[in-house]
XYZ file of C-alpha atoms in Angstrom:
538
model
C -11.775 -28.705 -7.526
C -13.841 -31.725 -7.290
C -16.906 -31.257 -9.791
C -20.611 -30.978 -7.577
C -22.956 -33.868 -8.662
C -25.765 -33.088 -11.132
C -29.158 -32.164 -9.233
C -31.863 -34.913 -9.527
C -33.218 -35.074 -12.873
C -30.037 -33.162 -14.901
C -29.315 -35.367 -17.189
C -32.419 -35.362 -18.522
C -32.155 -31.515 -19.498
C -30.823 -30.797 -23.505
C -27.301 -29.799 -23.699
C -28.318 -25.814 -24.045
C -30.403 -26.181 -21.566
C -28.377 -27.946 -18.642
C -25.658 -25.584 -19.169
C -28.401 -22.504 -18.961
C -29.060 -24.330 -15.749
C -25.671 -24.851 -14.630
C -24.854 -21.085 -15.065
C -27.904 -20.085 -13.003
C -27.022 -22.395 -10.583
C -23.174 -20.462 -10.197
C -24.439 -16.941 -10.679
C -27.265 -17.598 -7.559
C -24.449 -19.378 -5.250
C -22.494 -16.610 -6.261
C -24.697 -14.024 -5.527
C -25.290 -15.719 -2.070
C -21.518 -15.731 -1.490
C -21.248 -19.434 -1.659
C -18.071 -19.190 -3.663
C -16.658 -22.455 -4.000
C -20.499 -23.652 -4.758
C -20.286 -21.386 -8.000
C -16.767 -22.716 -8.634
C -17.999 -26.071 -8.903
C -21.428 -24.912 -10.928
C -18.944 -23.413 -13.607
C -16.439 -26.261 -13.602
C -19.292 -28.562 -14.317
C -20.043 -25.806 -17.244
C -16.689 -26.174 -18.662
C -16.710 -30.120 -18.786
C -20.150 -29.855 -20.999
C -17.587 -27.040 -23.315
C -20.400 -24.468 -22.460
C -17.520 -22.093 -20.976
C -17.953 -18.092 -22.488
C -15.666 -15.070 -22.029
C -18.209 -14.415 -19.390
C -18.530 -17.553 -17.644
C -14.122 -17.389 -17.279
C -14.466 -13.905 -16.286
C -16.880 -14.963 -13.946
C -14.254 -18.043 -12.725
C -11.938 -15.778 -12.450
C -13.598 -12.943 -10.094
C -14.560 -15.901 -7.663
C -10.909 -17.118 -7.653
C -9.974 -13.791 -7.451
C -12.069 -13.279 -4.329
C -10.837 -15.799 -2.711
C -7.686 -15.142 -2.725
C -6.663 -17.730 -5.285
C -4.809 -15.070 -7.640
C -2.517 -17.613 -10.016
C -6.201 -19.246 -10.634
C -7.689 -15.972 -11.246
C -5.080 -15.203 -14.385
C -5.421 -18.163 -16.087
C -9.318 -18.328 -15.852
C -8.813 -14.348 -17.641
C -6.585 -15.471 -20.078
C -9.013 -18.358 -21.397
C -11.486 -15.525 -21.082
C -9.377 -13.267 -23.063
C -8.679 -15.788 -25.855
C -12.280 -16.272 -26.318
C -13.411 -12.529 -26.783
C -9.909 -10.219 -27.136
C -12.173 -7.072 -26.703
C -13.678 -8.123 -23.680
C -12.428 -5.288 -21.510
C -13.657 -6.566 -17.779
C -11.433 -9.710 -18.265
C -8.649 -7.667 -19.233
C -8.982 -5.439 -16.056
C -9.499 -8.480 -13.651
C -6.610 -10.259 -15.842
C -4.612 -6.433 -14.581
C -6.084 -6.698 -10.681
C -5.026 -10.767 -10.467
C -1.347 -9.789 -12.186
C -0.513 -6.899 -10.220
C -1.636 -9.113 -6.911
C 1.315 -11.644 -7.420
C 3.780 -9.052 -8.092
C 3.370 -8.772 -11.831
C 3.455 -4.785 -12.008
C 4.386 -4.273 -15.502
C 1.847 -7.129 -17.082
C -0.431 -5.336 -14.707
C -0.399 -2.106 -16.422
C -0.288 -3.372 -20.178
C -3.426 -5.571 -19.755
C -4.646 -1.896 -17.935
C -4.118 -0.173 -20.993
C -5.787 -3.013 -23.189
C -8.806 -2.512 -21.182
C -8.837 0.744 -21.761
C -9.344 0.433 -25.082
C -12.506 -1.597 -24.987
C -14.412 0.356 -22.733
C -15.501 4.311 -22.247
C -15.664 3.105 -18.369
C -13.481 4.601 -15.792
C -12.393 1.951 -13.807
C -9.144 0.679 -15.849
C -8.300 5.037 -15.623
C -8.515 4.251 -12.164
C -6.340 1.203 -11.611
C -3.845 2.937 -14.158
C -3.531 5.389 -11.724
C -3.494 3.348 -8.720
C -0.659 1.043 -10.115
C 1.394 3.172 -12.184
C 4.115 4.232 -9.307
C 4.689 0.507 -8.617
C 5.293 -0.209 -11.625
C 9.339 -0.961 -12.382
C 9.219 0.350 -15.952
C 6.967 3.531 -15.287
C 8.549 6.808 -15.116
C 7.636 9.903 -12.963
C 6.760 11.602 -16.015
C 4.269 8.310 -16.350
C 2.954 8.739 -13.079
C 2.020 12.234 -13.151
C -0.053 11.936 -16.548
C -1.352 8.951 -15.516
C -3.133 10.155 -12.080
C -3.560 13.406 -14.172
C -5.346 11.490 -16.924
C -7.931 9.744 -14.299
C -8.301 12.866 -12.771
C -9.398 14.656 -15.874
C -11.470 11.688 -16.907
C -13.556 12.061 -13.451
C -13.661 15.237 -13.489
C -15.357 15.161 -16.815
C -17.345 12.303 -15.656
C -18.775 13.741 -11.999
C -18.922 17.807 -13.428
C -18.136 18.839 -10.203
C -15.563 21.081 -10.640
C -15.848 24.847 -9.600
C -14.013 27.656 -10.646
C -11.079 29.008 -8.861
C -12.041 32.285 -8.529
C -15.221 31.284 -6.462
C -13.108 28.783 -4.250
C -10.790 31.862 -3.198
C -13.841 34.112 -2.325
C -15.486 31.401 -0.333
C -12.467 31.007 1.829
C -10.967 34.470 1.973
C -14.209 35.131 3.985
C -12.864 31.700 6.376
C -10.053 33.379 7.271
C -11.215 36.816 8.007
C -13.073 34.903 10.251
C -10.410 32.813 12.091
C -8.979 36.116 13.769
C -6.163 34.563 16.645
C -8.734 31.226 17.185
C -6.195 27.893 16.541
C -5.449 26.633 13.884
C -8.027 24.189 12.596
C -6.529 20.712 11.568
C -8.623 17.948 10.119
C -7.121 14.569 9.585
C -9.381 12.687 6.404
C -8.646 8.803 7.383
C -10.051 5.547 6.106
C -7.592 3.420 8.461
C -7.808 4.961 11.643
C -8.223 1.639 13.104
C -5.093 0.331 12.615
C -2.558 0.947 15.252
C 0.336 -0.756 13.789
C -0.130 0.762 10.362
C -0.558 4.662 11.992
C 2.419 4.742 14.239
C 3.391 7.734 12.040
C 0.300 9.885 12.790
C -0.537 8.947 16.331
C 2.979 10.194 16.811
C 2.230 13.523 15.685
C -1.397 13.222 16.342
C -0.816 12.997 20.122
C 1.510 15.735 20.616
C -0.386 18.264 18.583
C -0.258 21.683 20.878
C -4.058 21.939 21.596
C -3.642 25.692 22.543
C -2.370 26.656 18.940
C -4.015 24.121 17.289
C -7.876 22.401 17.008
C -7.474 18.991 16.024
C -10.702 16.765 14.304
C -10.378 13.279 13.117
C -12.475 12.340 9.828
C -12.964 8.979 9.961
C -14.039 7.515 6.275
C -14.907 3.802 7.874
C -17.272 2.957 10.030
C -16.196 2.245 13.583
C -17.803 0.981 16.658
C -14.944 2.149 19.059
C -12.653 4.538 19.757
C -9.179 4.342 17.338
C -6.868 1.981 19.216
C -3.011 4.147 19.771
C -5.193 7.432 19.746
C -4.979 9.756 23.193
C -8.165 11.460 23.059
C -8.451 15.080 24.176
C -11.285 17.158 25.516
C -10.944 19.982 22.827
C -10.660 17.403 19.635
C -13.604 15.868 17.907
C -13.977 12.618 16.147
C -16.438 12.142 13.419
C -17.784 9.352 11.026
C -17.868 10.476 7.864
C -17.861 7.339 5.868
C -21.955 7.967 4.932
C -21.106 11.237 3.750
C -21.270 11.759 -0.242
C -18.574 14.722 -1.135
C -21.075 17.246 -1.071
C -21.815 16.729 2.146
C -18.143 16.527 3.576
C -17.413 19.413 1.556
C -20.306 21.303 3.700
C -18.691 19.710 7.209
C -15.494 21.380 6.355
C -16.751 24.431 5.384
C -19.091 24.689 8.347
C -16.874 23.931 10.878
C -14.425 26.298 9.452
C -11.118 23.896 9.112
C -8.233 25.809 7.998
C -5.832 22.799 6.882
C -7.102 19.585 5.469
C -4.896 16.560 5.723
C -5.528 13.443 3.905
C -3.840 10.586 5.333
C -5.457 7.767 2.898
C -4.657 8.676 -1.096
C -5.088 6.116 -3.346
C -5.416 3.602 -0.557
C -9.249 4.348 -0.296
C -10.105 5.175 -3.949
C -13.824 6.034 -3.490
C -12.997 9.667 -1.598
C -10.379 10.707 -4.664
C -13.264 12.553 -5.977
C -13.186 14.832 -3.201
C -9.969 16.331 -4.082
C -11.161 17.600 -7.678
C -11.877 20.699 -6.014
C -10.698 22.625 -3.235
C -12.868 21.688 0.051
C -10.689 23.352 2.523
C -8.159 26.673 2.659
C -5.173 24.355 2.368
C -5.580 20.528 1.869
C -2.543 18.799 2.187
C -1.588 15.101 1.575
C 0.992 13.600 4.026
C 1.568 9.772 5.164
C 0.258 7.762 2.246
C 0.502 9.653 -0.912
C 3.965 8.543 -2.189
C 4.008 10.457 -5.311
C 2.040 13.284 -7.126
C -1.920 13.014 -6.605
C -2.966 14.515 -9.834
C -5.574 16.236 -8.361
C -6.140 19.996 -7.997
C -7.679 20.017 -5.212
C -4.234 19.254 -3.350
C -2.250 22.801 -2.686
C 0.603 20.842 -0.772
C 2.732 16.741 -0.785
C 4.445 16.519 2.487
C 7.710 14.309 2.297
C 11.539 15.194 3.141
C 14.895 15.715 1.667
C 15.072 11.522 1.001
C 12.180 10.563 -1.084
C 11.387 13.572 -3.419
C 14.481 15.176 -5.110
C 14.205 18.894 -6.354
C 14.726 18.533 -10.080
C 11.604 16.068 -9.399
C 9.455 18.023 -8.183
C 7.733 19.064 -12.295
C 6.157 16.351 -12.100
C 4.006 17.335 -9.104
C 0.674 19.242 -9.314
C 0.733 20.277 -5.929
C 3.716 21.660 -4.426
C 6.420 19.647 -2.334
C 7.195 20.769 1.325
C 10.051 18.873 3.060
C 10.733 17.758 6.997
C 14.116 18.057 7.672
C 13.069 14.410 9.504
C 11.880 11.548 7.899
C 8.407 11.875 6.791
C 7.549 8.454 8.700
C 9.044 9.106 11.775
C 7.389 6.869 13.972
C 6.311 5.758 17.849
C 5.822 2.462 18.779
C 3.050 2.261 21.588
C 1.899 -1.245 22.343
C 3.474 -4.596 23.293
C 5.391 -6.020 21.103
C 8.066 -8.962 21.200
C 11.404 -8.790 22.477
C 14.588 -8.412 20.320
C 16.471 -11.227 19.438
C 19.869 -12.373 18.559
C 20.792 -12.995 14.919
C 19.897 -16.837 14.173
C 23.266 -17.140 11.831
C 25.003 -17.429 15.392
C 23.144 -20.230 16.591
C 22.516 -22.145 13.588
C 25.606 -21.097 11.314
C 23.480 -20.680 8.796
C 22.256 -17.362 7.047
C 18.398 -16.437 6.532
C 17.490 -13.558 5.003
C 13.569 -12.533 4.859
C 11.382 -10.753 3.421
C 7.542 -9.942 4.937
C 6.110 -7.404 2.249
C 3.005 -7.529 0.602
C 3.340 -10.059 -2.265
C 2.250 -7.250 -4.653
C 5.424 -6.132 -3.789
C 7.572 -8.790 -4.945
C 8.122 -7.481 -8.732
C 10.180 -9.572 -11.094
C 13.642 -7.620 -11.080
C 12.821 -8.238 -7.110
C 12.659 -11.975 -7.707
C 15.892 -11.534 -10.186
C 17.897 -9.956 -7.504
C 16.991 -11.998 -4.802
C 17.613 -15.225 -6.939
C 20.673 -13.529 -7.519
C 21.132 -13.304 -3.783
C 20.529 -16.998 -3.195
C 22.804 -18.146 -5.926
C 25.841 -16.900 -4.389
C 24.841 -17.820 -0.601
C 23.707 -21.954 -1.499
C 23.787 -22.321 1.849
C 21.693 -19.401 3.004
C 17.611 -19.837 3.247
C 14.810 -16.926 2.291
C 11.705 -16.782 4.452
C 8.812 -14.946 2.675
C 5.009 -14.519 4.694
C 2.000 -12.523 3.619
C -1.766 -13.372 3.292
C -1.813 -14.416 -0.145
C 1.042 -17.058 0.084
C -1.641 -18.534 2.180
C -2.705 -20.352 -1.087
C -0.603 -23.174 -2.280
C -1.203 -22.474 -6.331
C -0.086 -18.555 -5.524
C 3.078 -20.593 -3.619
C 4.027 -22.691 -6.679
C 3.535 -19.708 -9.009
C 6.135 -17.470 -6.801
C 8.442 -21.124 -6.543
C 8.426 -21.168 -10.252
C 9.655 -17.389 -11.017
C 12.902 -18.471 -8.882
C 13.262 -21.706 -10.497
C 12.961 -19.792 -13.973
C 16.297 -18.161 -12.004
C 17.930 -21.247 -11.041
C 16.714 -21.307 -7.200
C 15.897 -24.194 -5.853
C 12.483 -24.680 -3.306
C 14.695 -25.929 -0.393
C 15.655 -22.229 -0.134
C 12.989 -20.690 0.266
C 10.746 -21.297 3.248
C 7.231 -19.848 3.536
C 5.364 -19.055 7.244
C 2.144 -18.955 7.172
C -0.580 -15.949 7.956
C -1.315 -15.268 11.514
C -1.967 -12.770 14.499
C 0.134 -9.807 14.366
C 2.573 -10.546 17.618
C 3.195 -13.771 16.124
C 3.789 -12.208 12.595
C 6.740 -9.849 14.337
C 8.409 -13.076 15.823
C 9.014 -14.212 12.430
C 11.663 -11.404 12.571
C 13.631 -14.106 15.562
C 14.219 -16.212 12.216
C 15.639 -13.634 10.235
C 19.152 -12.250 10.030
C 18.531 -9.490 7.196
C 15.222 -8.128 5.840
C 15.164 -7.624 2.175
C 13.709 -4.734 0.910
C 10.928 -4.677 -2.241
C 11.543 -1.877 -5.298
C 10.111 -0.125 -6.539
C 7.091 -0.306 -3.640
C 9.801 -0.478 -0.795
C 7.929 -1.461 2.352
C 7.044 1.532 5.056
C 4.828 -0.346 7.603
C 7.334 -3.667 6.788
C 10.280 -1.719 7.864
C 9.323 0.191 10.382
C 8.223 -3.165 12.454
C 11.429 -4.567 10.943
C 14.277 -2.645 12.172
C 12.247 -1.927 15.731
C 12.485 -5.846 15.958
C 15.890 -5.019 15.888
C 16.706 -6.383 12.099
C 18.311 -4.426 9.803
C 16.425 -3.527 6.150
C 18.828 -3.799 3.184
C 17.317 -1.428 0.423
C 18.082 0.707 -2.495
C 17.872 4.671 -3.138
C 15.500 4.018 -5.877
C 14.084 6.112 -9.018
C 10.897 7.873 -6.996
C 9.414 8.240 -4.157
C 8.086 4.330 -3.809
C 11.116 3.131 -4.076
C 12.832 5.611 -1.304
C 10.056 5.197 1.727
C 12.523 2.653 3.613
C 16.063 4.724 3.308
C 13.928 7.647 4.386
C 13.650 5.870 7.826
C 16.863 4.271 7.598
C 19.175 7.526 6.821
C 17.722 9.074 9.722
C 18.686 6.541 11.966
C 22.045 4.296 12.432
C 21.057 2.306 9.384
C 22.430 4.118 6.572
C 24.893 1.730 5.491
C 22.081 -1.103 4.857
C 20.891 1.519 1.760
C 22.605 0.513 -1.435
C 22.994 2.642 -4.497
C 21.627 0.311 -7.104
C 20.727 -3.319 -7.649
C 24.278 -4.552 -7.949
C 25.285 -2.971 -4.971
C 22.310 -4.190 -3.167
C 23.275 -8.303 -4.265
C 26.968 -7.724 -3.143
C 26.059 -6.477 -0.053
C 23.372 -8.731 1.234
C 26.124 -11.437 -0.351
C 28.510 -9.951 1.676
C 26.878 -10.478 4.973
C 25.324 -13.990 4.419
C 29.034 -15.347 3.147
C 31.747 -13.089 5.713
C 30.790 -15.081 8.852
C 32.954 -12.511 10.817
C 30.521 -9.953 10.496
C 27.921 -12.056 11.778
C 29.047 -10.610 15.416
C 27.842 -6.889 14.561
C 24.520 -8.615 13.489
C 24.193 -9.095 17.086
C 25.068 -6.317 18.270
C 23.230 -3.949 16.099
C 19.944 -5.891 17.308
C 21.024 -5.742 20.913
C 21.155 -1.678 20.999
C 18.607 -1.499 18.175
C 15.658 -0.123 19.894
C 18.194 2.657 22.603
C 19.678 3.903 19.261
C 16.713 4.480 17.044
C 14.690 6.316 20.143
C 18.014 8.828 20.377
C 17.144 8.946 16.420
C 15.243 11.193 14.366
C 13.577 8.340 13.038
C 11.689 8.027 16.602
C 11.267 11.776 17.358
C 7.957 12.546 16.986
C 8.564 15.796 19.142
C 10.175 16.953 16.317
C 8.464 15.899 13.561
C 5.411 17.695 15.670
C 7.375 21.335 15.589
C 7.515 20.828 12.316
C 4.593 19.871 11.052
C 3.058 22.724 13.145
C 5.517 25.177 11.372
C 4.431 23.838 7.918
C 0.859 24.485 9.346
C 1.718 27.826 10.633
C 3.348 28.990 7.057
C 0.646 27.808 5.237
C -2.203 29.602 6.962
C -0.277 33.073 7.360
């Protein structure tokens, strides 16, 4: 960052006093949103050596902002070394890690925050984090969501007694009589077609004799939710203005019998909701990929694949299984046609990987290193938003040096529109899957683009989203037991050039075979769901 020249007449301020200045000057350009202005304000601050905790911290939120996460950490870690007890810059040191794939850091500056501060927030990312975390346990999870949940509980009072919740609704479904079922789908992320191909699957074939279907949108949206089929007998509503009080009172007055929550964790602010009960049965399905820790959940919806029996202590709420994959998807709108394997062409193998790099945890980097090691002659294309940012580049270059990659290797493609981003998949032979946050979104578009996913049946839920889809399809060979098993096989296929021919023709039929598939059947992952719906209100 080049340093902004002194306003007219600085120099003539005292040393106190032009670094007062100087840190009124950053905090108004950042209060304006004129980032890199305050960047520069507090770079000029740290030549005069009038750089506090605060001032890093500060440095570090902007970076942070920006998007510029390998920045962010070490702007919190001068921070930190400054004031130790300062328990913001150990949180934003915990937001900045986990960004760039540093899960595990993530959660131990989480818990150092915690300790400096009687503020909920670090509860809260604790919680948030904890599944993708590759040394946390599902005995960690559950008292970790448990533990925030207590926390706000404590914190908002708004906890009622159980006895008065089962009154309140006995008296709902005396009223209900043969009416349909009343469904209400809770959604911050209606909006995004690619990312819902799950629920508009289900969504759309909902039997609107038996059942009443409302959408609860929790963002604001100016038109209607692009891959929803609208239907005279549903309703739509905004809900993002409403406090919890006030949804609460919307799903009591319009009588809903089954609350679904199809954003979790991914939309933090509503998690209060679910202290208490709001609706007869309140169900999470799509995005909760472990135990809530809320009571205010009676049901988890997932399948035989992701949640194992013996698991299911450490749930609060209790675990109901599709005999499909959980995820079983549609695809509804244009996307690119399939192509054939690049190996065949170019006699060269490329694997890929388009996750999230949140995703990309170090035993990820270790086995993919691993990967590349044995294949020199093989390539690994990586894409998301924050690789965007040549610093976040170098620091993801530098974990697989640490491994003994070299950069010609790797190959990164930069952000852009979403049919573009799904033509990356023409350049990529074999996707590599991310543990313990395996990708759901990633390989869905992945294998419909007619590339196979290699992953591994992992320790929890997280870490067995993608073999969910993939065992219900043709694709069950591409899930490996462990790590090892995982290098030999994606090995295997970049080095045994005579295999390179079923590449092809697995993407050739690709699309035919997973529409004959479960994985694609959202007829019957519609019975289903209406059965589960049926049980649960009888």
């Amino acid at each position: 960052m080049q340093p902004q020249k002194m306003a007219h007449g600085t120099k003539s301020l005292a040393p106190q006093e032009q670094r007062r200045s100087l840190e009124a000057t950053g905090d108004k350009a950042a209060a304006e949103g004129r980032n890199i202005d305050a960047l520069r304000a507090y770079d000029l601050l740290i030549g005069l050596g009038g750089a506090t905790a605060s001032i890093w911290n500060k440095i570090g939120e902007l970076l942070s902002l920006i998007g510029e996460f390998a920045q962010a950490i070490g702007a919190f870690e001068q921070g930190i070394e400054l004031e130790a007890d300062n328990s913001a810059s150990h949180h934003n040191l915990a937001r900045a890690l986990f960004a760039l794939g540093e899960a595990d850091r993530s959660l131990t500056s989480l818990r150092q925050a915690t300790q400096f501060t009687d503020l909920l927030e670090p509860w809260q990312g604790l919680a948030n984090l904890v599944p993708n975390a590759p040394m946390s346990t599902n005995a960690d999870i559950l008292a970790a969501r448990c533990e925030w949940a207590a926390r706000l509980a404590l914190k908002t009072s708004s906890s009622k007694s159980s006895s008065s919740e089962k009154e309140r609704y006995k008296s709902v479904r005396e009223r209900k009589g043969n009416r349909p079922i009343h469904v209400a789908y809770l959604s911050a992320h209606f909006r995004g077609r690619n990312y819902m191909k799950p629920v508009w699957g289900l969504i759309n074939r909902h039997n609107r004799e038996a059942f009443r279907i409302d959408l609860l949108s929790d963002k604001k949206s100016e038109s209607l939710f692009p891959g929803y089929q609208p239907r005279s007998s549903d309703t739509v509503t905004d809900v993002s203005g409403l406090d919890d009080e006030q949804l609460a009172a919307l799903v009591e007055e319009r009588e809903i019998d089954i609350l679904v929550d199809l954003s979790a964790y991914s939309h933090q602010r509503r998690m209060s909701f679910f202290l208490q009960k709001a609706a007869p049965v309140t169900i999470a399905w799509f995005n909760m990929y472990a135990t809530s820790g809320f009571p205010g959940f009676d049901y988890i919806i997932g399948d035989k694949h992701v949640v194992l029996p013996e698991e299911e202590q450490h749930y609060v709420e209790r675990v109901l299984r599709l005999p499909c994959s959980y995820l079983t998807f549609q695809v509804d709108y244009p996307v690119p046609d399939v192509a054939a394997p690049p190996c065949l062409k170019s006699g060269r193998f490329t694997f890929g990987s388009l996750v999230s790099q949140y995703k990309m945890t170090p035993p990820v980097i270790n086995a993919w290193s691993n990967i590349l090691k044995e294949c020199p002659d093989s390539q690994l294309i990586l894409a998301n938003v924050d690789l965007k940012s040549p610093h976040n580049r170098t620091y993801l270059q530098d974990q697989f040096q640490s491994h003994g990659v070299t950069t010609h290797q790797l190959r990164f493609l930069p952000p852009t529109d979403h049919d573009s981003f799904l033509r990356y998949y023409d350049q990529i032979d074999l996707a590599l899957d991310a543990f313990p946050y395996n990708g759901g979104t990633t390989t869905m578009e992945a294998i419909w683009q007619g590339v196979p996913v290699l992953t591994i049946n992992g320790d929890r839920w997280a870490a067995r989203t993608s073999q969910s889809l993939l065992r219900e399809c043709h694709l069950s060979d591409f899930v490996a037991s462990d790590v090892s098993e995982y290098i030999e096989q994606a090995v295997g296929w970049a080095t045994n050039q005579s295999t390179w021919p079923h590449l092809a023709t697995l993407r050739g039929t690709m699309r035919e075979r997973l529409l004959a598939s479960p994985v694609c059947d959202c007829e019957l992952i519609t019975r289903e769901m209406e059965a589960i719906f049926r049980c649960v209100t009888s």
